[in-house]
mmCIF file with all atom_site columns, C-alpha atoms in Angstrom:
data_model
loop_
_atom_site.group_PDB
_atom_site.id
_atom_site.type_symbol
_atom_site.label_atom_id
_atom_site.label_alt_id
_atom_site.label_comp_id
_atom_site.label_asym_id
_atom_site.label_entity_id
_atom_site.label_seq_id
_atom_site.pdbx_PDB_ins_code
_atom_site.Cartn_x
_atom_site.Cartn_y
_atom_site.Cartn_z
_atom_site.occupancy
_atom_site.B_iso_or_equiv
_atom_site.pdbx_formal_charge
_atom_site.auth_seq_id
_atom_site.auth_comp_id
_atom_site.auth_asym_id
_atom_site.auth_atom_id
_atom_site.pdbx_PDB_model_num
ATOM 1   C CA . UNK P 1 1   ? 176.379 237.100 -136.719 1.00 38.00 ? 1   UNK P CA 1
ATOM 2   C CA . UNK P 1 2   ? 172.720 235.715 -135.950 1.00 44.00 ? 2   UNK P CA 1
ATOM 3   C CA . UNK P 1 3   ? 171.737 237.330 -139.388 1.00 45.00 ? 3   UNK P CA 1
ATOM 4   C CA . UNK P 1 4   ? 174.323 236.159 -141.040 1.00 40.00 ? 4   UNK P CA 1
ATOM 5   C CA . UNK P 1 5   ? 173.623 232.611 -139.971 1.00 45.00 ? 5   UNK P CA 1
ATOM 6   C CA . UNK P 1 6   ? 169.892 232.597 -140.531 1.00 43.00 ? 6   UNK P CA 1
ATOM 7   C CA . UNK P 1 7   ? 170.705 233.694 -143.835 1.00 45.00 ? 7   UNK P CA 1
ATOM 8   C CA . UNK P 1 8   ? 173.269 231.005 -144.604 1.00 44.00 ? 8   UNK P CA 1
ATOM 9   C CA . UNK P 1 9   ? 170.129 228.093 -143.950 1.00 69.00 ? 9   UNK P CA 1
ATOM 10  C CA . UNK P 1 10  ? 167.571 230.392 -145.465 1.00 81.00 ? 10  UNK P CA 1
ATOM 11  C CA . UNK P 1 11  ? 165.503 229.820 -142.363 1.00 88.00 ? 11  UNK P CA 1
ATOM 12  C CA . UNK P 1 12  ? 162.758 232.904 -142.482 1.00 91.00 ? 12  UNK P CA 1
ATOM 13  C CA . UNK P 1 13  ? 160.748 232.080 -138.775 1.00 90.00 ? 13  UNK P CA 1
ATOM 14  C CA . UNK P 1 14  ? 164.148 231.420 -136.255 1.00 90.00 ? 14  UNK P CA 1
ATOM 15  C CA . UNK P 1 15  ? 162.881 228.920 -133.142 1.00 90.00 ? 15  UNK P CA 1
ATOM 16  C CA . UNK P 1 16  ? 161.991 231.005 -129.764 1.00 86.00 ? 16  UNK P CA 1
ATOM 17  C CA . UNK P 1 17  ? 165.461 230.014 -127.528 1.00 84.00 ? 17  UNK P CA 1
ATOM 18  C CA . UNK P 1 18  ? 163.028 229.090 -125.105 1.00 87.00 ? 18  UNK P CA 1
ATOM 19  C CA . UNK P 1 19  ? 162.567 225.748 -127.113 1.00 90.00 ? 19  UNK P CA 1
ATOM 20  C CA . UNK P 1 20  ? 165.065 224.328 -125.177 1.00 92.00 ? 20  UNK P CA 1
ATOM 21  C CA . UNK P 1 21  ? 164.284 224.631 -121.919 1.00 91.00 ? 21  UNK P CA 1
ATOM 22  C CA . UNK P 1 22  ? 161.241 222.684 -122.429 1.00 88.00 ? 22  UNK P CA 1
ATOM 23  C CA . UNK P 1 23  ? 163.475 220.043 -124.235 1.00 89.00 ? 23  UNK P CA 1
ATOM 24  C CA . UNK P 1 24  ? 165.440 219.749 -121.584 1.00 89.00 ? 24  UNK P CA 1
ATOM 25  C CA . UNK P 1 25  ? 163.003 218.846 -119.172 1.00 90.00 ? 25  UNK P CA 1
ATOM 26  C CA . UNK P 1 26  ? 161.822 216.006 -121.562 1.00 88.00 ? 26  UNK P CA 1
ATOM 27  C CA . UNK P 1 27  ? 164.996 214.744 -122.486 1.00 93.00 ? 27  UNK P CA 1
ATOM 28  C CA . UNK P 1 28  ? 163.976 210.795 -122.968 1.00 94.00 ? 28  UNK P CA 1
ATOM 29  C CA . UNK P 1 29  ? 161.381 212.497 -125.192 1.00 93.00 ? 29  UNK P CA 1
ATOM 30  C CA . UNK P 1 30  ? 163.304 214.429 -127.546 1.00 94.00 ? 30  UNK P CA 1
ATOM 31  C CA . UNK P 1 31  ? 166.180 212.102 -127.893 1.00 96.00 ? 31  UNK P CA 1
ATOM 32  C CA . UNK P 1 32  ? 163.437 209.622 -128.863 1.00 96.00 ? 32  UNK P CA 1
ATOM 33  C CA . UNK P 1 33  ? 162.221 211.994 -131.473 1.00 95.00 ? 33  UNK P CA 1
ATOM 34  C CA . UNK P 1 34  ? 165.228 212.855 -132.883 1.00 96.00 ? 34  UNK P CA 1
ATOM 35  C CA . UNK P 1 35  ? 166.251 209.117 -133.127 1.00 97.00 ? 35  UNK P CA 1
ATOM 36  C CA . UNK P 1 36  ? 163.622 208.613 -135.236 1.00 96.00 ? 36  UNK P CA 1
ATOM 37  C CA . UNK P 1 37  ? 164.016 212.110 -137.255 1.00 95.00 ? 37  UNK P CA 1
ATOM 38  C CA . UNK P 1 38  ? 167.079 210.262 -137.781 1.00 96.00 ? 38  UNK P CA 1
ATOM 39  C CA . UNK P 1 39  ? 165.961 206.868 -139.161 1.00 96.00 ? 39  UNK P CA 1
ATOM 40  C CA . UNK P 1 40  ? 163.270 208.639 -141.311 1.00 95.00 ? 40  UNK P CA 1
ATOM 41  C CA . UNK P 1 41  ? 165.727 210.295 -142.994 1.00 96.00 ? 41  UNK P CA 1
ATOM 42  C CA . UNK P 1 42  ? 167.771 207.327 -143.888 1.00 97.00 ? 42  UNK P CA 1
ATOM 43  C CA . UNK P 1 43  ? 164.326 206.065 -145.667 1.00 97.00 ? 43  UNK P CA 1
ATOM 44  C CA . UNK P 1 44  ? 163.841 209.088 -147.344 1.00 96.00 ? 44  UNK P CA 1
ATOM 45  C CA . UNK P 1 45  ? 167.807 209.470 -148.740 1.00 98.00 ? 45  UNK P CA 1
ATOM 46  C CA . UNK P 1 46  ? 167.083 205.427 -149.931 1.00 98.00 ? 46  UNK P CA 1
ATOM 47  C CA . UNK P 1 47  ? 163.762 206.558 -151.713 1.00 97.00 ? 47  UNK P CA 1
ATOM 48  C CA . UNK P 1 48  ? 165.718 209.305 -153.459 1.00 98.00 ? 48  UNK P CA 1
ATOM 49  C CA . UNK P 1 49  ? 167.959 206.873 -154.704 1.00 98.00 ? 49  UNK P CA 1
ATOM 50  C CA . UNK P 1 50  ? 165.368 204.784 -155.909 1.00 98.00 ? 50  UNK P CA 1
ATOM 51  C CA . UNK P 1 51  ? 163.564 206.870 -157.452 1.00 97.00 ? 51  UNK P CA 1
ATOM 52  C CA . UNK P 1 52  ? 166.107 208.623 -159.353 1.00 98.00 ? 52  UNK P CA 1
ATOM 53  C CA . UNK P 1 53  ? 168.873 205.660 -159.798 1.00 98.00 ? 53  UNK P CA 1
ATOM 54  C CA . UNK P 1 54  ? 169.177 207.007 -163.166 1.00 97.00 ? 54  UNK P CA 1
ATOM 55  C CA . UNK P 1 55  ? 170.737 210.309 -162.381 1.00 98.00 ? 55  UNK P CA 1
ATOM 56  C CA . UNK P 1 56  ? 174.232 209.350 -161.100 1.00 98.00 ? 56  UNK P CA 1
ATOM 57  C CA . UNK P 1 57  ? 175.275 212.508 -159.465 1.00 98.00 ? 57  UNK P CA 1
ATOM 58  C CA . UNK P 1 58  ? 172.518 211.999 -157.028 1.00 98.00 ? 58  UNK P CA 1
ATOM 59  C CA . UNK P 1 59  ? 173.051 208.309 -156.372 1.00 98.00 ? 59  UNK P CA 1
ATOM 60  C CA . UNK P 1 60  ? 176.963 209.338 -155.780 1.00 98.00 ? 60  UNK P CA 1
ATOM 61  C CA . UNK P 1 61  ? 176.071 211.856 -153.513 1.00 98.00 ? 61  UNK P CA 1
ATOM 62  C CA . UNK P 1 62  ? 173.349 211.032 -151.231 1.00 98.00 ? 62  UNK P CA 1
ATOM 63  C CA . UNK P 1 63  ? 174.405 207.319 -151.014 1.00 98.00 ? 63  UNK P CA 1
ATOM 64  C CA . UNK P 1 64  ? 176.916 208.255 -148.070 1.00 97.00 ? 64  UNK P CA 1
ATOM 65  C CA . UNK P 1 65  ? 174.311 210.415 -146.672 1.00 97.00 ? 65  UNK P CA 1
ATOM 66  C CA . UNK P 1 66  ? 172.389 206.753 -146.518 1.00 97.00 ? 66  UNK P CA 1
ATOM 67  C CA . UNK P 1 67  ? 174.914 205.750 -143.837 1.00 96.00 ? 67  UNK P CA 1
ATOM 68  C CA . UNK P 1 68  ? 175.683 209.002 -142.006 1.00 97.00 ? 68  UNK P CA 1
ATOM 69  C CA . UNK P 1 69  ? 171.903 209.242 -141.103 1.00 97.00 ? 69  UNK P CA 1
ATOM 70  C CA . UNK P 1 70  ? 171.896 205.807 -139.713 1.00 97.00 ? 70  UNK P CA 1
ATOM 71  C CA . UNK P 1 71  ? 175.027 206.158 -137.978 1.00 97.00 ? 71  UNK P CA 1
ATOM 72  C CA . UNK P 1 72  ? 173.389 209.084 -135.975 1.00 97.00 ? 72  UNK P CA 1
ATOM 73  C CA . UNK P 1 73  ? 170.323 207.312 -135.158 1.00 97.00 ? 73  UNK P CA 1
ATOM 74  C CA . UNK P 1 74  ? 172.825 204.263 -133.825 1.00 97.00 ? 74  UNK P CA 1
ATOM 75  C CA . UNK P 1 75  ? 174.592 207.394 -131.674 1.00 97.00 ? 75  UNK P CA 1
ATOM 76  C CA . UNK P 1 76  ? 171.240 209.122 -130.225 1.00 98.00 ? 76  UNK P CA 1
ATOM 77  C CA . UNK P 1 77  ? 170.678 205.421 -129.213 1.00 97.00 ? 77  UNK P CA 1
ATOM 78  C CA . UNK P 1 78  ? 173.678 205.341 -127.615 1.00 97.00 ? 78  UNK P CA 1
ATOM 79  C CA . UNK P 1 79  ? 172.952 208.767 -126.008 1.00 97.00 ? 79  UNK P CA 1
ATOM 80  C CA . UNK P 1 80  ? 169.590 207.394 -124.566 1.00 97.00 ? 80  UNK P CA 1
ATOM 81  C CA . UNK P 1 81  ? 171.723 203.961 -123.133 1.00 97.00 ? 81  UNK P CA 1
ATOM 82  C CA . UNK P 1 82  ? 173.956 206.096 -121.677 1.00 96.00 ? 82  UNK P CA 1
ATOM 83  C CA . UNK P 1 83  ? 171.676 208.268 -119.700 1.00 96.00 ? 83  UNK P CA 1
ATOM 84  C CA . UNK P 1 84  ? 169.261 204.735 -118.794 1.00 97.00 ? 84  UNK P CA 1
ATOM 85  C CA . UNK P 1 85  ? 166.904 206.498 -120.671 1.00 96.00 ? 85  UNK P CA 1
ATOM 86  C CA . UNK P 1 86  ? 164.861 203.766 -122.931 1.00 95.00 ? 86  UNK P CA 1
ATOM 87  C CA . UNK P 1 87  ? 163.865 204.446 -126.868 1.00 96.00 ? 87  UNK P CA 1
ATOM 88  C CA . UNK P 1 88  ? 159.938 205.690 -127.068 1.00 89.00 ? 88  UNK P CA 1
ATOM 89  C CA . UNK P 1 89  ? 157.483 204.998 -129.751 1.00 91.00 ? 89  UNK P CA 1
ATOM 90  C CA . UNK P 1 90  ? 157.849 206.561 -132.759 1.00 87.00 ? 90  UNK P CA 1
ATOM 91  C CA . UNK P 1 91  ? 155.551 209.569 -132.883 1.00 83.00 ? 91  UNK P CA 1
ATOM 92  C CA . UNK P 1 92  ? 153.299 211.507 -135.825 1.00 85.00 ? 92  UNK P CA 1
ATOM 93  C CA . UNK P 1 93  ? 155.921 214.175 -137.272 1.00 88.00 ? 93  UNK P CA 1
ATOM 94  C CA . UNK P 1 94  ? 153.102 216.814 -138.242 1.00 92.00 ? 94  UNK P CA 1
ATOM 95  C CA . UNK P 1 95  ? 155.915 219.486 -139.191 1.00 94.00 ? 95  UNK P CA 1
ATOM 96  C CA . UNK P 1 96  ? 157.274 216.872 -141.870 1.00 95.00 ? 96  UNK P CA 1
ATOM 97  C CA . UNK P 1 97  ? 153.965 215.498 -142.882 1.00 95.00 ? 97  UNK P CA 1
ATOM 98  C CA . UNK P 1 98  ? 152.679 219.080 -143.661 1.00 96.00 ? 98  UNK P CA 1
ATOM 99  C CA . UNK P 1 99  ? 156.071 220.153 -144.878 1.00 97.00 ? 99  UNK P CA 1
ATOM 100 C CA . UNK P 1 100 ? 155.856 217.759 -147.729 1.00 97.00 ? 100 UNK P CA 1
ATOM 101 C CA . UNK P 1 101 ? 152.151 219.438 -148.854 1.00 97.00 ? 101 UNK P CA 1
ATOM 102 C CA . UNK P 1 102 ? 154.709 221.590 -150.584 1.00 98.00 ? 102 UNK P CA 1
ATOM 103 C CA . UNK P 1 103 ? 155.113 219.132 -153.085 1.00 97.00 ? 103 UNK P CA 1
ATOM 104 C CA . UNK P 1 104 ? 153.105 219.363 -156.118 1.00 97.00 ? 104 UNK P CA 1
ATOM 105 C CA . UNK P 1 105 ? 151.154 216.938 -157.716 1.00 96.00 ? 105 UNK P CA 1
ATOM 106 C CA . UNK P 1 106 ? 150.564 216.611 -161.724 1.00 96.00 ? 106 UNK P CA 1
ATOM 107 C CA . UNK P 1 107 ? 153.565 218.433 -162.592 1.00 97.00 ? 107 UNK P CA 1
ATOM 108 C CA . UNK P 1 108 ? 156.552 217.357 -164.677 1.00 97.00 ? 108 UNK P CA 1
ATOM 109 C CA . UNK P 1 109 ? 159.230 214.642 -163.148 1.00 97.00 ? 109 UNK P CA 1
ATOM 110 C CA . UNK P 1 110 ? 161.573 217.865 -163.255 1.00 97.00 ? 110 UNK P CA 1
ATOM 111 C CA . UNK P 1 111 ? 159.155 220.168 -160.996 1.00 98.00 ? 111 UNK P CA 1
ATOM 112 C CA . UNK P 1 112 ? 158.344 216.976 -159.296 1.00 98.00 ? 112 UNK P CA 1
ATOM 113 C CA . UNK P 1 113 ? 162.401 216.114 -157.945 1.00 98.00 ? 113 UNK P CA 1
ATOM 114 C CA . UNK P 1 114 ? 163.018 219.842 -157.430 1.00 98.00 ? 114 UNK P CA 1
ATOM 115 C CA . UNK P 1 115 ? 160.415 220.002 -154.848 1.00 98.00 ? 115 UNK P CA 1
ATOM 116 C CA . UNK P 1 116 ? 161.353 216.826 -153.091 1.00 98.00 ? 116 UNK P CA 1
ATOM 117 C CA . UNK P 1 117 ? 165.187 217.965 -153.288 1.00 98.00 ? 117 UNK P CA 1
ATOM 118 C CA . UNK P 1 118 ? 163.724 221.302 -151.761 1.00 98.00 ? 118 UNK P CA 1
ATOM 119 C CA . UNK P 1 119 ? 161.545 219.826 -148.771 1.00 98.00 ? 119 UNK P CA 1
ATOM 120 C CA . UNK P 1 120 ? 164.506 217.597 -147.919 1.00 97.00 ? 120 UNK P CA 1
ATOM 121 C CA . UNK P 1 121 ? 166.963 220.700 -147.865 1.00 97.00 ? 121 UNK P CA 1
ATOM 122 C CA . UNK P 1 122 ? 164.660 222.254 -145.853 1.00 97.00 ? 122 UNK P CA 1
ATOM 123 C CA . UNK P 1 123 ? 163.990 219.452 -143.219 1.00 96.00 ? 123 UNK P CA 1
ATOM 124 C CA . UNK P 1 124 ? 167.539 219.684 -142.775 1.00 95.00 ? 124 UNK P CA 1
ATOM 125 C CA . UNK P 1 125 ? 168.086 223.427 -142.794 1.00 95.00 ? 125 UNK P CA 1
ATOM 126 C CA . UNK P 1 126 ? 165.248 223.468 -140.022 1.00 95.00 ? 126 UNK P CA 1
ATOM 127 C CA . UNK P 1 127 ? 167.130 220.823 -137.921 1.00 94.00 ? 127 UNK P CA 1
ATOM 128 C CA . UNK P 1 128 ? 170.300 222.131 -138.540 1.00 94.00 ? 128 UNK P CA 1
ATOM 129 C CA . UNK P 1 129 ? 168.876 225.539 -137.026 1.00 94.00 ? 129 UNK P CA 1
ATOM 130 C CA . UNK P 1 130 ? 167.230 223.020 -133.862 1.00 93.00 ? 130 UNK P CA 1
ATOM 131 C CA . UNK P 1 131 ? 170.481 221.190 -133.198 1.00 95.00 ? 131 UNK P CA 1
ATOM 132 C CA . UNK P 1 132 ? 172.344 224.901 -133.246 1.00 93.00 ? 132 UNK P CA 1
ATOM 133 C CA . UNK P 1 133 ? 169.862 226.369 -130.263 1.00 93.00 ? 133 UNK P CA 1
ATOM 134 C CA . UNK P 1 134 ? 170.666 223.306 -128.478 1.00 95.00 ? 134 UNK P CA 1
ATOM 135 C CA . UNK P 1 135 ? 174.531 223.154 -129.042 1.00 95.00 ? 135 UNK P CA 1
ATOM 136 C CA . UNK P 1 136 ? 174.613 226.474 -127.274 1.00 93.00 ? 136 UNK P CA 1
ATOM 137 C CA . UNK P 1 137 ? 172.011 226.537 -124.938 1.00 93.00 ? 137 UNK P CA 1
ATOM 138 C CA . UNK P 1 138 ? 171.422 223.143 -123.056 1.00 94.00 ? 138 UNK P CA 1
ATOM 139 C CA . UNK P 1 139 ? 172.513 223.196 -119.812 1.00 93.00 ? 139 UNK P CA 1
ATOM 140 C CA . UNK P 1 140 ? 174.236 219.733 -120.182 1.00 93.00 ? 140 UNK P CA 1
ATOM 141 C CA . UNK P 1 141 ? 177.994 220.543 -121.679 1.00 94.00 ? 141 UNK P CA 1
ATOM 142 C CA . UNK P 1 142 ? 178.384 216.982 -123.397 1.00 94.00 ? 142 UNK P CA 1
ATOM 143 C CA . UNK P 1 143 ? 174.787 217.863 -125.250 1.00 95.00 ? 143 UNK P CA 1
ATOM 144 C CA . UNK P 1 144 ? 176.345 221.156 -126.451 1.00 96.00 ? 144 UNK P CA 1
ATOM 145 C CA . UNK P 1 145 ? 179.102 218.986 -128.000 1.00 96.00 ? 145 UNK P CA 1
ATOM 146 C CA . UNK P 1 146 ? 176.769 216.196 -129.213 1.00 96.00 ? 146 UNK P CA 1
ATOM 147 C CA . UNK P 1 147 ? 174.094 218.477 -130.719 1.00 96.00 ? 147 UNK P CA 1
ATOM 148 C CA . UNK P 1 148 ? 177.150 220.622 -132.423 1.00 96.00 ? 148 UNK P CA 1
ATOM 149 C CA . UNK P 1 149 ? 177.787 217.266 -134.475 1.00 95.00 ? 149 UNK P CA 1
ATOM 150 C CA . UNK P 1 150 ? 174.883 217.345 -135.549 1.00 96.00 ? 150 UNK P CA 1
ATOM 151 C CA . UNK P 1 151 ? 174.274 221.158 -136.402 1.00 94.00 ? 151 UNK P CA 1
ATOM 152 C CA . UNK P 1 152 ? 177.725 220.777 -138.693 1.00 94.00 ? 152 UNK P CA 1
ATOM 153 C CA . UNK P 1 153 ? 176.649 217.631 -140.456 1.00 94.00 ? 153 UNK P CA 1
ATOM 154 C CA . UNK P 1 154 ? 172.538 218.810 -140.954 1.00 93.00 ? 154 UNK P CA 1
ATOM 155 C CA . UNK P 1 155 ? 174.031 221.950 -142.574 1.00 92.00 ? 155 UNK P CA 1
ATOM 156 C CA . UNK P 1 156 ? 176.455 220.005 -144.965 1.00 94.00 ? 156 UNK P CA 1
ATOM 157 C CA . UNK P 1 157 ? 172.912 218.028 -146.257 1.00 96.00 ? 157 UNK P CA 1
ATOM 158 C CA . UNK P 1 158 ? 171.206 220.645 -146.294 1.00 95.00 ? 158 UNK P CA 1
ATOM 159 C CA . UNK P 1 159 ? 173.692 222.667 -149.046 1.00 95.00 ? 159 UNK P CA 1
ATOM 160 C CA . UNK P 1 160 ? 173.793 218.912 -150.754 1.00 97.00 ? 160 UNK P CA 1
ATOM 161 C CA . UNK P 1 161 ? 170.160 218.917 -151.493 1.00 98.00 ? 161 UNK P CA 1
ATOM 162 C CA . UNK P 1 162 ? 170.012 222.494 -152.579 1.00 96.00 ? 162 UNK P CA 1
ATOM 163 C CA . UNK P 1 163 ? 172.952 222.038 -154.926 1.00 97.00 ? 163 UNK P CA 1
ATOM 164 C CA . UNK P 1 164 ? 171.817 218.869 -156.357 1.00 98.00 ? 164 UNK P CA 1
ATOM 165 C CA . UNK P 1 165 ? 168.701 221.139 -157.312 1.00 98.00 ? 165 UNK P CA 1
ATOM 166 C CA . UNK P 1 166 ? 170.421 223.151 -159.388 1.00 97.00 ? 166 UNK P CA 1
ATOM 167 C CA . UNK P 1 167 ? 172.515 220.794 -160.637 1.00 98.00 ? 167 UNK P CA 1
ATOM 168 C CA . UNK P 1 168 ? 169.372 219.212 -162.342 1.00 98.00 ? 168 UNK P CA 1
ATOM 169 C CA . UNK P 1 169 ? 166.900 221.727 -162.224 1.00 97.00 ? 169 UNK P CA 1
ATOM 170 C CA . UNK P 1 170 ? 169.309 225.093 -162.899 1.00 97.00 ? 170 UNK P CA 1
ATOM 171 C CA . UNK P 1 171 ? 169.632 227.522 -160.610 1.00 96.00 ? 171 UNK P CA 1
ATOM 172 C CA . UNK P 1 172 ? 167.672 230.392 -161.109 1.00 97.00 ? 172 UNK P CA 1
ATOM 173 C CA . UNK P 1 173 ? 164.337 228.248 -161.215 1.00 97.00 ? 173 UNK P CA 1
ATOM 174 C CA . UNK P 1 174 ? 165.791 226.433 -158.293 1.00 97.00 ? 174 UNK P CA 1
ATOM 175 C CA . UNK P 1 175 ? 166.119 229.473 -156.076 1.00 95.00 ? 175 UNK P CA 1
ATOM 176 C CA . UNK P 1 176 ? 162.678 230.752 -157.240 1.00 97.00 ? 176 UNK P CA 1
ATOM 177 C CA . UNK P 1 177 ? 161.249 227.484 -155.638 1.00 97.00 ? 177 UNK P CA 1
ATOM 178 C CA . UNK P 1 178 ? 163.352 227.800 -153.057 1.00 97.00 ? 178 UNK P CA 1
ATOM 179 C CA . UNK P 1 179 ? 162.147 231.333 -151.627 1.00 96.00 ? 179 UNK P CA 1
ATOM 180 C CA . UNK P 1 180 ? 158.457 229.871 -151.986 1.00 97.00 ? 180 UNK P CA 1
ATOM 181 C CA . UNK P 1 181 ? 159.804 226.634 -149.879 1.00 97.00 ? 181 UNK P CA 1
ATOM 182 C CA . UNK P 1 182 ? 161.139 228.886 -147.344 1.00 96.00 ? 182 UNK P CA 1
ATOM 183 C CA . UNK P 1 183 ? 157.833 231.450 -147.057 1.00 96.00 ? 183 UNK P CA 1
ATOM 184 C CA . UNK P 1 184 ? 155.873 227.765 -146.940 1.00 97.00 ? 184 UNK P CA 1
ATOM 185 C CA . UNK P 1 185 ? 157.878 226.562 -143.781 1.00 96.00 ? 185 UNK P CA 1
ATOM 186 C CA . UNK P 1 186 ? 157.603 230.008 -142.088 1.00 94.00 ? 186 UNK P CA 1
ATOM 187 C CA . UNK P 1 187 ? 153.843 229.763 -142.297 1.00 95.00 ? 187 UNK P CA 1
ATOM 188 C CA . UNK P 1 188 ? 153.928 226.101 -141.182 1.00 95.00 ? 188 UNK P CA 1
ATOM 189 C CA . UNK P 1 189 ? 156.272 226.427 -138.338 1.00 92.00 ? 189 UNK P CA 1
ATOM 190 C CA . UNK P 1 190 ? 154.446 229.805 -137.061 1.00 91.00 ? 190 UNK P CA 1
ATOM 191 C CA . UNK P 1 191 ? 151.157 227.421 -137.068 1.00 91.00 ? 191 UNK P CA 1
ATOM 192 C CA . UNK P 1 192 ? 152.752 224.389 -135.214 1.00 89.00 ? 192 UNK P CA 1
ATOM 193 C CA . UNK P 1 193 ? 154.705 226.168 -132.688 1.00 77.00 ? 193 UNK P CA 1
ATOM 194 C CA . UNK P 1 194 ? 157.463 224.473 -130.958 1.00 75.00 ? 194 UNK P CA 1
ATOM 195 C CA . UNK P 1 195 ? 157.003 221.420 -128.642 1.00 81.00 ? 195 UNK P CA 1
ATOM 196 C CA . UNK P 1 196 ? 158.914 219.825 -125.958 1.00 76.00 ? 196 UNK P CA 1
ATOM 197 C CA . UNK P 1 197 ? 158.427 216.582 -126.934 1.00 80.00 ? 197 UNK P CA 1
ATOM 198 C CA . UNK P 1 198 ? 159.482 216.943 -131.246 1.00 87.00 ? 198 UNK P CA 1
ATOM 199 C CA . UNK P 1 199 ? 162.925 218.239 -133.125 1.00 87.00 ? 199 UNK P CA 1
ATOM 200 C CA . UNK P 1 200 ? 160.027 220.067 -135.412 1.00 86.00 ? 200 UNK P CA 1
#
């Protein structure tokens, strides 16, 4: 079943379980990081849209996403509240920032919006694979139940992204990119290592 599941998000490097029982002993920390993780993907789903406001299927499509993303940020802050934990400073997200070396430069506007579709499907894949260890390992029940939330919604993104890359791009030169997204991330992640503090 673990297989079957880290094939499903593509994810080539799985996160060492023991990720989260460092988060948990920083909890004010990584609910602040994922609040943000949260609001910078809202930025980046309103970038896509205008950017590309000419291809409809995209606007229709990631246009709810828009709101989803920063009705979870709104909830995480509502997480922190309820705990009297208070909202930290927005940190450096060095997995994301390096993540999106992935996209090339000087290419065509088609190689140039498959990448970004890709690096956004993978942020999510990667989170979606985060929120999971946490759903069923935390030792806090109601932060298995708010983290599985997540885990189902990150994976419905992260299938958007990838089929809104071969919707435009086609799908054999979509999954070709793809495998070289996902050998990219494994290098990254295995270089970065997890922290208590980050979602990435």
């Amino acid at each position: 079943m673990e297989e079957d599941k880290k094939r499903v998000l593509g994810i080539q490097l799985p996160t060492d379980p023991r990720w989260v029982n460092m988060a948990e002993m920083s909890l004010e920390d990584i609910l602040t990081d994922h609040a943000f993780c949260e609001q910078k993907a809202t930025t980046s789903c309103i970038s896509l849209i205008q950017r590309y406001s000419d291809k409809e299927l995209l606007v229709q499509k990631v246009t709810p996403i828009v709101a989803e993303e920063w009705s979870h940020f709104r909830l995480v802050l509502k997480e922190l509240e309820k705990r009297g934990l208070k909202l930290g400073r927005q940190r450096k997200d060095e997995y994301v920032n390096q993540l999106l070396l992935f996209v090339r430069k000087g290419v065509t506007p088609e190689d140039l919006l498959l990448d970004r579709l890709l690096v956004c499907a993978m942020i999510e894949a990667r989170s979606c694979e985060r929120f999971r260890l946490l759903s069923l390992n935390i030792s806090d029940q109601s932060l298995r139940s708010f983290y599985h939330k997540f885990m189902v919604s990150e994976a419905g993104h992260y299938r958007l992204f990838l089929d809104l890359a071969e919707h435009y791009i086609g799908k054999e030169k979509t999954q070709e990119r793809w495998n070289a997204c996902l050998a990219f991330e494994a290098a990254l992640v295995k270089q970065l290592k997890p922290r208590a503090d980050r979602m990435h």
